[in-house]
PDB file of C-alpha atoms in Angstrom:
ATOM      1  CA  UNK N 385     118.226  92.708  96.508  1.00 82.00           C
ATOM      2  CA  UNK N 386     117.046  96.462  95.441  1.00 85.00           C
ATOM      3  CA  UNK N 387     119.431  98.275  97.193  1.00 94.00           C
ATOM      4  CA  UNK N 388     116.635  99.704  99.594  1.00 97.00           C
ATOM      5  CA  UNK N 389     117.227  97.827 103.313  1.00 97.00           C
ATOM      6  CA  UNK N 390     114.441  98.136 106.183  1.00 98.00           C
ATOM      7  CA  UNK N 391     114.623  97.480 109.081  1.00 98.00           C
ATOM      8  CA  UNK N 392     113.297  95.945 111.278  1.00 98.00           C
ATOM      9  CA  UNK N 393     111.816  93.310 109.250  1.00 97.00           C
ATOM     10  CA  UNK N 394     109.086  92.186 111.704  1.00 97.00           C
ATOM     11  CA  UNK N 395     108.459  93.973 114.720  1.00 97.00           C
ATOM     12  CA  UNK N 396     105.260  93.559 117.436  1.00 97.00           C
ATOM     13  CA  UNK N 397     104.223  96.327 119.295  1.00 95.00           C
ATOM     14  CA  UNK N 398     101.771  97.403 122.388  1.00 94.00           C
ATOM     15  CA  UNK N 399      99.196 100.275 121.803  1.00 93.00           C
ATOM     16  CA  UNK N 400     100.874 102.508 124.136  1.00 91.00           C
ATOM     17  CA  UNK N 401     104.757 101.818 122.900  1.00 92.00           C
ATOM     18  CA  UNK N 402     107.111 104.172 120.726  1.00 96.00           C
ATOM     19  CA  UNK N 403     109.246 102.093 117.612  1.00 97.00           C
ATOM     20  CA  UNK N 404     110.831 103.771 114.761  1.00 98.00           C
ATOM     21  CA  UNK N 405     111.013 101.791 111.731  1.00 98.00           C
ATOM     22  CA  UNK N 406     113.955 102.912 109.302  1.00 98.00           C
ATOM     23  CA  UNK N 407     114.886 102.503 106.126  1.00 98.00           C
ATOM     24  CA  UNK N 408     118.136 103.259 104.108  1.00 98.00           C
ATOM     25  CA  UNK N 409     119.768 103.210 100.657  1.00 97.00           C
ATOM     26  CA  UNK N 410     122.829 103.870  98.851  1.00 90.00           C
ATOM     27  CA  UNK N 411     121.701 104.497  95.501  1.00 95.00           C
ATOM     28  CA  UNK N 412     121.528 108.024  95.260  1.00 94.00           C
ATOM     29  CA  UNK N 413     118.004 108.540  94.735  1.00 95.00           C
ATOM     30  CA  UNK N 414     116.821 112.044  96.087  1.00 93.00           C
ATOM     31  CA  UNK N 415     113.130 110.795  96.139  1.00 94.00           C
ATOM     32  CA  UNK N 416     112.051 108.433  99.288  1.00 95.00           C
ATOM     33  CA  UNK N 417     108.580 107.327 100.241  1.00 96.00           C
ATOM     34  CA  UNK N 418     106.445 105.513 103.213  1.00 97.00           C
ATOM     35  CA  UNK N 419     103.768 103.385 101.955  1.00 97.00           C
ATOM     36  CA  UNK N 420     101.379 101.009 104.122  1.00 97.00           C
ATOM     37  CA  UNK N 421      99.702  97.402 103.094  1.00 96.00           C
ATOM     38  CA  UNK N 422      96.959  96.242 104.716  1.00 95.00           C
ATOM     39  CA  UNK N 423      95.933  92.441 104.526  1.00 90.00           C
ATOM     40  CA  UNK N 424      94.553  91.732 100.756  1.00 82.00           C
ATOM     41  CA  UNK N 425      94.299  95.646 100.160  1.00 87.00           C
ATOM     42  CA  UNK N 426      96.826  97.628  97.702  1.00 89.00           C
ATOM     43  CA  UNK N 427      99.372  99.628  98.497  1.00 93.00           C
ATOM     44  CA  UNK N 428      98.648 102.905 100.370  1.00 95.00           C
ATOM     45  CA  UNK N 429     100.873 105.796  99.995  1.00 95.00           C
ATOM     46  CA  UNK N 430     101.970 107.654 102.922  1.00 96.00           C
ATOM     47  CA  UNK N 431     104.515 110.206 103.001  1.00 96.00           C
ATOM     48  CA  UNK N 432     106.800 111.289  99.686  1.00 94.00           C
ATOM     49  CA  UNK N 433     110.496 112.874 100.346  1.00 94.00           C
ATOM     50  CA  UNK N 434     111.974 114.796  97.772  1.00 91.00           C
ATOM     51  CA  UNK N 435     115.892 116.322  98.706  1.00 90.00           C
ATOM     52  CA  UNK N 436     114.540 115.349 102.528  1.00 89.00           C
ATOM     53  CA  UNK N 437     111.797 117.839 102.250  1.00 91.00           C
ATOM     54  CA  UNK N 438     108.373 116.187 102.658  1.00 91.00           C
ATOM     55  CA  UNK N 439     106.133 116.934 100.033  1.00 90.00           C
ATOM     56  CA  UNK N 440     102.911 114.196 100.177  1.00 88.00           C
ATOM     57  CA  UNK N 441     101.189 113.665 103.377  1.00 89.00           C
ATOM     58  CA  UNK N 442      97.997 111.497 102.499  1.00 88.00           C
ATOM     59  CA  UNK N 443      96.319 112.367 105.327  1.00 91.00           C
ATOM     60  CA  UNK N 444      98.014 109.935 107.545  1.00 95.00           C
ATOM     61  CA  UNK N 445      97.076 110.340 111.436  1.00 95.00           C
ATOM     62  CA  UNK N 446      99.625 112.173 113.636  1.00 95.00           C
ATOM     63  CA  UNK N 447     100.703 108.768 115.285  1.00 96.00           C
ATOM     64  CA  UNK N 448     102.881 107.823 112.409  1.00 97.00           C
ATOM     65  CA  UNK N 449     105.864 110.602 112.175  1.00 97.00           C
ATOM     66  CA  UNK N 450     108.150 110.788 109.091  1.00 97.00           C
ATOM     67  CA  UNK N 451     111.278 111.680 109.565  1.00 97.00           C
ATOM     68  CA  UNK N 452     114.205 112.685 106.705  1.00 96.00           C
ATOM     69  CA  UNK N 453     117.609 113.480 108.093  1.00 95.00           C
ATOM     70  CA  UNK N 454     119.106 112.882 105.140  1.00 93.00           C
ATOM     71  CA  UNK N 455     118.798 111.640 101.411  1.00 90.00           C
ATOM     72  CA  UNK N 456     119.996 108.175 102.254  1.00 95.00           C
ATOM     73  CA  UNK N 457     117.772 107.620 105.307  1.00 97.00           C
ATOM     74  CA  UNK N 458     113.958 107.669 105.885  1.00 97.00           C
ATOM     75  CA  UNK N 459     112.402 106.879 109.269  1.00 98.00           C
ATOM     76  CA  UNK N 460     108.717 106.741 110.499  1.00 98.00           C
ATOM     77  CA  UNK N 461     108.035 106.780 114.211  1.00 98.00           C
ATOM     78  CA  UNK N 462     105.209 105.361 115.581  1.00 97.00           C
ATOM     79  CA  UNK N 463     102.965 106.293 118.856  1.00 95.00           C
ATOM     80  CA  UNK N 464     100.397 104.874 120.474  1.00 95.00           C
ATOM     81  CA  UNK N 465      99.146 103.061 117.472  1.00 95.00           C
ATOM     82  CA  UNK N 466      96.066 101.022 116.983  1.00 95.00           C
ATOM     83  CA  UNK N 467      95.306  96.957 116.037  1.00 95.00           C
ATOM     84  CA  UNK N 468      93.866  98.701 112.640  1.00 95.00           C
ATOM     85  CA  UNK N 469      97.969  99.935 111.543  1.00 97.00           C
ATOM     86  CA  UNK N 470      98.777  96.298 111.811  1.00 97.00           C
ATOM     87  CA  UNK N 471     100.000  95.989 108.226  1.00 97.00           C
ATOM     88  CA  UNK N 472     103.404  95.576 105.883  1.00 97.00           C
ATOM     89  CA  UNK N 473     105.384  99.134 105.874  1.00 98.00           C
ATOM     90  CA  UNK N 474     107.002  99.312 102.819  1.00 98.00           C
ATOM     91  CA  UNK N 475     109.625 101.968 101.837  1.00 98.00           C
ATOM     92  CA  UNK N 476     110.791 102.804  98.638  1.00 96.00           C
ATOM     93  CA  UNK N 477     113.257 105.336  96.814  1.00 96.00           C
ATOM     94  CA  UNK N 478     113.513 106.766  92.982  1.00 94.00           C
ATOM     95  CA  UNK N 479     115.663 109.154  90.985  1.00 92.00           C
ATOM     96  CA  UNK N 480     113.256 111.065  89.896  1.00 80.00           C
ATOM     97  CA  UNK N 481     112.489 112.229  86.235  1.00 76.00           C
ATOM     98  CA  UNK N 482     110.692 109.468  85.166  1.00 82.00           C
ATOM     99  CA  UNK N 483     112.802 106.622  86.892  1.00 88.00           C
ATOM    100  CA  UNK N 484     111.743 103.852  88.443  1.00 92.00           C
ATOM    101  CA  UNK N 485     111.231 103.146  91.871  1.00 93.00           C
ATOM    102  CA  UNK N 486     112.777 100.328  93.887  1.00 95.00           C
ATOM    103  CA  UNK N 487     110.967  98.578  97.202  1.00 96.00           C
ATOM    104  CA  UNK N 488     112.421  97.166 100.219  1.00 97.00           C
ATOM    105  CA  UNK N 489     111.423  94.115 101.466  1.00 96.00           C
ATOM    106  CA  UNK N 490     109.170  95.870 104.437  1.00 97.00           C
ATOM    107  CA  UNK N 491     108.572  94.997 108.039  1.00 98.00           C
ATOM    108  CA  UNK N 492     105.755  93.491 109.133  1.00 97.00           C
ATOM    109  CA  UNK N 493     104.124  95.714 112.072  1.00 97.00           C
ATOM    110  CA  UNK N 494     101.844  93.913 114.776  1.00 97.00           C
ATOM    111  CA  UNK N 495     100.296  95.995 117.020  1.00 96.00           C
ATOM    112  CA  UNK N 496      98.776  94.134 120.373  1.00 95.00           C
TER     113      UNK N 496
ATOM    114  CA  UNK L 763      93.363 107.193  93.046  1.00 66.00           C
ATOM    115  CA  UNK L 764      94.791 104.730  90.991  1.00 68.00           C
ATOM    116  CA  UNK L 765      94.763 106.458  87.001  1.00 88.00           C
ATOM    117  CA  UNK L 766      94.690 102.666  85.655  1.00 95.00           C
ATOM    118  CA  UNK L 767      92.235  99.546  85.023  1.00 96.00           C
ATOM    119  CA  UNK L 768      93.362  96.499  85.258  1.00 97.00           C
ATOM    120  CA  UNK L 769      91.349  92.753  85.153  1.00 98.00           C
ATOM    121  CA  UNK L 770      91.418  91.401  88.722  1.00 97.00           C
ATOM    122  CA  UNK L 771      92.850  88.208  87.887  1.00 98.00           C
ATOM    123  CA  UNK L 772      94.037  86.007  85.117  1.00 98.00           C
ATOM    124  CA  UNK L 773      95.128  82.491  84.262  1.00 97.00           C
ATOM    125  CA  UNK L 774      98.072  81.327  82.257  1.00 97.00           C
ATOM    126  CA  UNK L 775      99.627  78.024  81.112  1.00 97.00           C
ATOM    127  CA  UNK L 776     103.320  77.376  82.367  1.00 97.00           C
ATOM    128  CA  UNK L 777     105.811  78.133  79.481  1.00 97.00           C
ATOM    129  CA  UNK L 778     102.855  79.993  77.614  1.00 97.00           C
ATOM    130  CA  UNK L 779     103.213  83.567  76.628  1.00 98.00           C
ATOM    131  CA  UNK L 780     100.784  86.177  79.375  1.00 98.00           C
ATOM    132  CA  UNK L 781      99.775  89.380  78.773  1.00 98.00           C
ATOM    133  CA  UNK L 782      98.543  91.873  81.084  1.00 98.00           C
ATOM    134  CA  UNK L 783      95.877  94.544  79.823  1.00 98.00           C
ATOM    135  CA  UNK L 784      96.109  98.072  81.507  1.00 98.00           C
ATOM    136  CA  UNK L 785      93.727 100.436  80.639  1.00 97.00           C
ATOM    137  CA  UNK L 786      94.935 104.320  81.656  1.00 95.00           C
ATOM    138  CA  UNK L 787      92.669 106.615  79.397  1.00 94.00           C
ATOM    139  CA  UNK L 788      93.832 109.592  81.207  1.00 92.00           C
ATOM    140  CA  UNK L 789      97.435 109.551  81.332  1.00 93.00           C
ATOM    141  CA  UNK L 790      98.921 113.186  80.528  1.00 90.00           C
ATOM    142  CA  UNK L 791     101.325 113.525  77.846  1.00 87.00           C
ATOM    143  CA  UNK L 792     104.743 113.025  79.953  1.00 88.00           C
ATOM    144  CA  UNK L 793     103.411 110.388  82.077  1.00 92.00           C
ATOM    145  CA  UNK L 794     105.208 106.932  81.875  1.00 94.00           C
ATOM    146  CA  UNK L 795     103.618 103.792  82.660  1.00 95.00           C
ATOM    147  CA  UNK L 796     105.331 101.297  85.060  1.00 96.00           C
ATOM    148  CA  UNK L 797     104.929  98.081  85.574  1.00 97.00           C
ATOM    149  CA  UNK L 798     105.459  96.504  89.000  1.00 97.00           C
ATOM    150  CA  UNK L 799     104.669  93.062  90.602  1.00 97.00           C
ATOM    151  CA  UNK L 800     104.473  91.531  94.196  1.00 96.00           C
ATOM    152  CA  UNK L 801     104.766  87.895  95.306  1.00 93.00           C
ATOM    153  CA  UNK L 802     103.638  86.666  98.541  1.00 84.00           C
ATOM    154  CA  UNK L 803     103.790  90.155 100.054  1.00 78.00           C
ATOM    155  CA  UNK L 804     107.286  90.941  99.839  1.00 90.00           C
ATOM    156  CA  UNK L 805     108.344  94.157  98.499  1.00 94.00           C
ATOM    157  CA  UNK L 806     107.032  95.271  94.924  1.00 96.00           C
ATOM    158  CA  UNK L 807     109.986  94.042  92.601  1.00 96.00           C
ATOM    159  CA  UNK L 808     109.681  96.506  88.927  1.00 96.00           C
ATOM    160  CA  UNK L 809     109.215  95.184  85.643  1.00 97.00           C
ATOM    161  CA  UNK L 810     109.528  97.470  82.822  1.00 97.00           C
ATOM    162  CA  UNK L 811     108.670 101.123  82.262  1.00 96.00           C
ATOM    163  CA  UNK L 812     108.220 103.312  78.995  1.00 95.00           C
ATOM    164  CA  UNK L 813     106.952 106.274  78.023  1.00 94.00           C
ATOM    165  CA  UNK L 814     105.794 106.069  74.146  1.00 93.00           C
ATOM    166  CA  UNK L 815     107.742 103.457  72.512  1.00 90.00           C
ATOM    167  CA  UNK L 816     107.492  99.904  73.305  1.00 95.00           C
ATOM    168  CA  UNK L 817     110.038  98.807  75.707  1.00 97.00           C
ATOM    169  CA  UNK L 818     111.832  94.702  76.356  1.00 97.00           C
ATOM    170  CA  UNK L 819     114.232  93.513  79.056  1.00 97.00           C
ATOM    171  CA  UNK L 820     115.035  90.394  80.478  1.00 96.00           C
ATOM    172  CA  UNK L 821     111.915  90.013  82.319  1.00 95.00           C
ATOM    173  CA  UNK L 822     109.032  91.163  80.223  1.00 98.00           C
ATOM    174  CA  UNK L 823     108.222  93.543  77.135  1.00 98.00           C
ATOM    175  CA  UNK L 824     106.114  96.531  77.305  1.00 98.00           C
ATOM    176  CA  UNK L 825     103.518  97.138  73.919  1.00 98.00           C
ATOM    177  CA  UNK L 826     101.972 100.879  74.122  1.00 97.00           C
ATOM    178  CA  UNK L 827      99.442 101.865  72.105  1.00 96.00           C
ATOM    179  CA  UNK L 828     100.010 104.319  70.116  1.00 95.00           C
ATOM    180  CA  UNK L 829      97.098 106.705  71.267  1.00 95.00           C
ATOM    181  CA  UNK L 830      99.125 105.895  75.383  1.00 95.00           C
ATOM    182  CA  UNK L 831      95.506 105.167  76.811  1.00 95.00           C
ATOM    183  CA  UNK L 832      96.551 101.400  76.746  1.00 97.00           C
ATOM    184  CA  UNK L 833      99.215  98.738  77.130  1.00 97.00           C
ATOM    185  CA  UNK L 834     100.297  95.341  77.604  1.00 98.00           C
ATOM    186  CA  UNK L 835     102.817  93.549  80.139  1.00 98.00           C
ATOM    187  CA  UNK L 836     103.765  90.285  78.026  1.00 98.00           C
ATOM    188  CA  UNK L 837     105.579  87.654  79.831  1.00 98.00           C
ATOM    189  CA  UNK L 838     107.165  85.665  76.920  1.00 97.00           C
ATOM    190  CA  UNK L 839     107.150  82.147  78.800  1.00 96.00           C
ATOM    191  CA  UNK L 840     105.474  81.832  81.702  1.00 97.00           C
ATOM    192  CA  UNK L 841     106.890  80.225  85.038  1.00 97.00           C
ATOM    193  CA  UNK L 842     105.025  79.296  88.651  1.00 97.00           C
ATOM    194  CA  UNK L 843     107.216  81.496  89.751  1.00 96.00           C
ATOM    195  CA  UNK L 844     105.436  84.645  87.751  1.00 97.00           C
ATOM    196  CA  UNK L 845     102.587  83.764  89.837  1.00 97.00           C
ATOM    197  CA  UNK L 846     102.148  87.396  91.725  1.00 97.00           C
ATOM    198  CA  UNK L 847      99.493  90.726  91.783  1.00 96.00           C
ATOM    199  CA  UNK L 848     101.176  92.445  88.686  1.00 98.00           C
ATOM    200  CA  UNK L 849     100.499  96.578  89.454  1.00 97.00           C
ATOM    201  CA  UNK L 850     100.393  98.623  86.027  1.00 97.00           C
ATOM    202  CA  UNK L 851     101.160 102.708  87.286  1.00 95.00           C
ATOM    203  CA  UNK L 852     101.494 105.916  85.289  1.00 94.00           C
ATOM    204  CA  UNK L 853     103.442 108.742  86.826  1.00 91.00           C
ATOM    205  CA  UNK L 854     105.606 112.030  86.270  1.00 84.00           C
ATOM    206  CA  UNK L 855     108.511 109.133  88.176  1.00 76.00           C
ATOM    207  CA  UNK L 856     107.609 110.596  91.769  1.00 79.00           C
ATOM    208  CA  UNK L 857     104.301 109.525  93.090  1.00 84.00           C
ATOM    209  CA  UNK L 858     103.777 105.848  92.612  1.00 90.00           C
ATOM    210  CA  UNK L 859     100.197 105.595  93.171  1.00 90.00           C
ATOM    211  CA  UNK L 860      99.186 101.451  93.125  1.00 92.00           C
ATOM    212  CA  UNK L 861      95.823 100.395  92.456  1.00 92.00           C
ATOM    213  CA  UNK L 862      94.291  96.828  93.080  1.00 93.00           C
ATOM    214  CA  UNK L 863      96.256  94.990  90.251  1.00 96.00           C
ATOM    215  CA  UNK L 864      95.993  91.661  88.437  1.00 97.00           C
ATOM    216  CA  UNK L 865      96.366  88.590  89.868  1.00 97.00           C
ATOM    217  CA  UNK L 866      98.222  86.511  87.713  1.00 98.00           C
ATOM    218  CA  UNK L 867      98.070  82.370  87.913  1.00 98.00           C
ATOM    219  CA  UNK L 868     100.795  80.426  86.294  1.00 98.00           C
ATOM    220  CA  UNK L 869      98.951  77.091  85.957  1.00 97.00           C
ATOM    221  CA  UNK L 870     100.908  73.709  85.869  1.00 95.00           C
TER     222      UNK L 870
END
């Protein structure tokens, strides 16, 4: 247990549906972040969250939407997404200033 | 990109001491280097970190050199259950950028 909860942890989804996947933690890290896994690839980052302002985009496609309401909370909606995104969406949060980083346990996305 | 190399896989003897090579020529002078590891896809779980000096907790130790362009994860005794992609990182703290790893086999 990290302290860093996602949720859902599996989730199966048609091309032409709208999820949200969201993540959440109570550690008081100011520093959040997206990253995708593939099938036997490494991990990709995504989207970086500093104080809820975004501040990496790594030139994800528009159908995956970030959102930060708040330091605790991290969301990414997805839209009309293709088989390809099928892949483990990790989240993860730090301190900052040289601290570590701490993983949830992801959710598995299927897209059909 | 990933700033580190690491050997795609190794073996290592249950109860056996293994060490993990990283090679990051290029780390900057306030970079740390992290060490993370993943088993059976879950979540990355983290090691160890340190900046110059070398670094021990429960779960590994951490040997820098002392030019930083190298290190070593050391796993004192081995278990099956350190069988995982171990993920050597250097970063300001923010940007966790992972690269492809080393495999690591805990053999019986």
């Amino acid at each position: 247990e990290t302290g860093v909860t996602q949720t859902p942890r599996h989730l199966v989804m048609g091309m032409t549906n709208k999820k949200s996947l969201k993540c959440e933690q109570h550690l008081g890290h100011n520093a959040m972040y997206w990253y995708k896994q593939s099938a036997k690839k490494p991990l990709e980052l995504m989207f970086v969250y500093n104080f809820k302002e975004q501040t990496e985009n790594n030139s994800v496609p528009s159908r995956f939407s970030p959102e930060c309401p708040n330091s605790s909370h991290l969301f990414l909606h997805l839209h009309t997404l293709q088989p390809e995104d099928s892949a483990l969406y990790l989240c993860a949060s730090s301190k900052g200033g040289g601290r570590e980083a701490f993983f949830g346990q992801g959710t598995r996305l299927t897209v059909v | 990109d990933a700033k580190t190399t690491q050997p795609p896989s190794m073996d290592c003897a249950e109860g056996r001491a293994a060490n993990l090579p990283c090679n990051h020529s290029t780390i900057s002078g306030n970079e740390y280097v992290y060490w993370y590891r993943q088993i059976h896809s879950q979540g990355p779980q983290y090691i160890i970190h340190g900046l110059k000096n070398n670094e021990t907790n429960e779960m590994a130790s951490l040997i820098i050199t002392e030019d930083r362009k190298s290190s070593t994860l050391i796993l004192p005794h081995a278990t099956l259950r350190d069988t995982a992609v171990y993920y050597c990182i250097v970063s300001y703290g923010q940007n966790f950028v992972f690269g492809p790893g080393t495999r690591l086999s805990v053999l019986p």
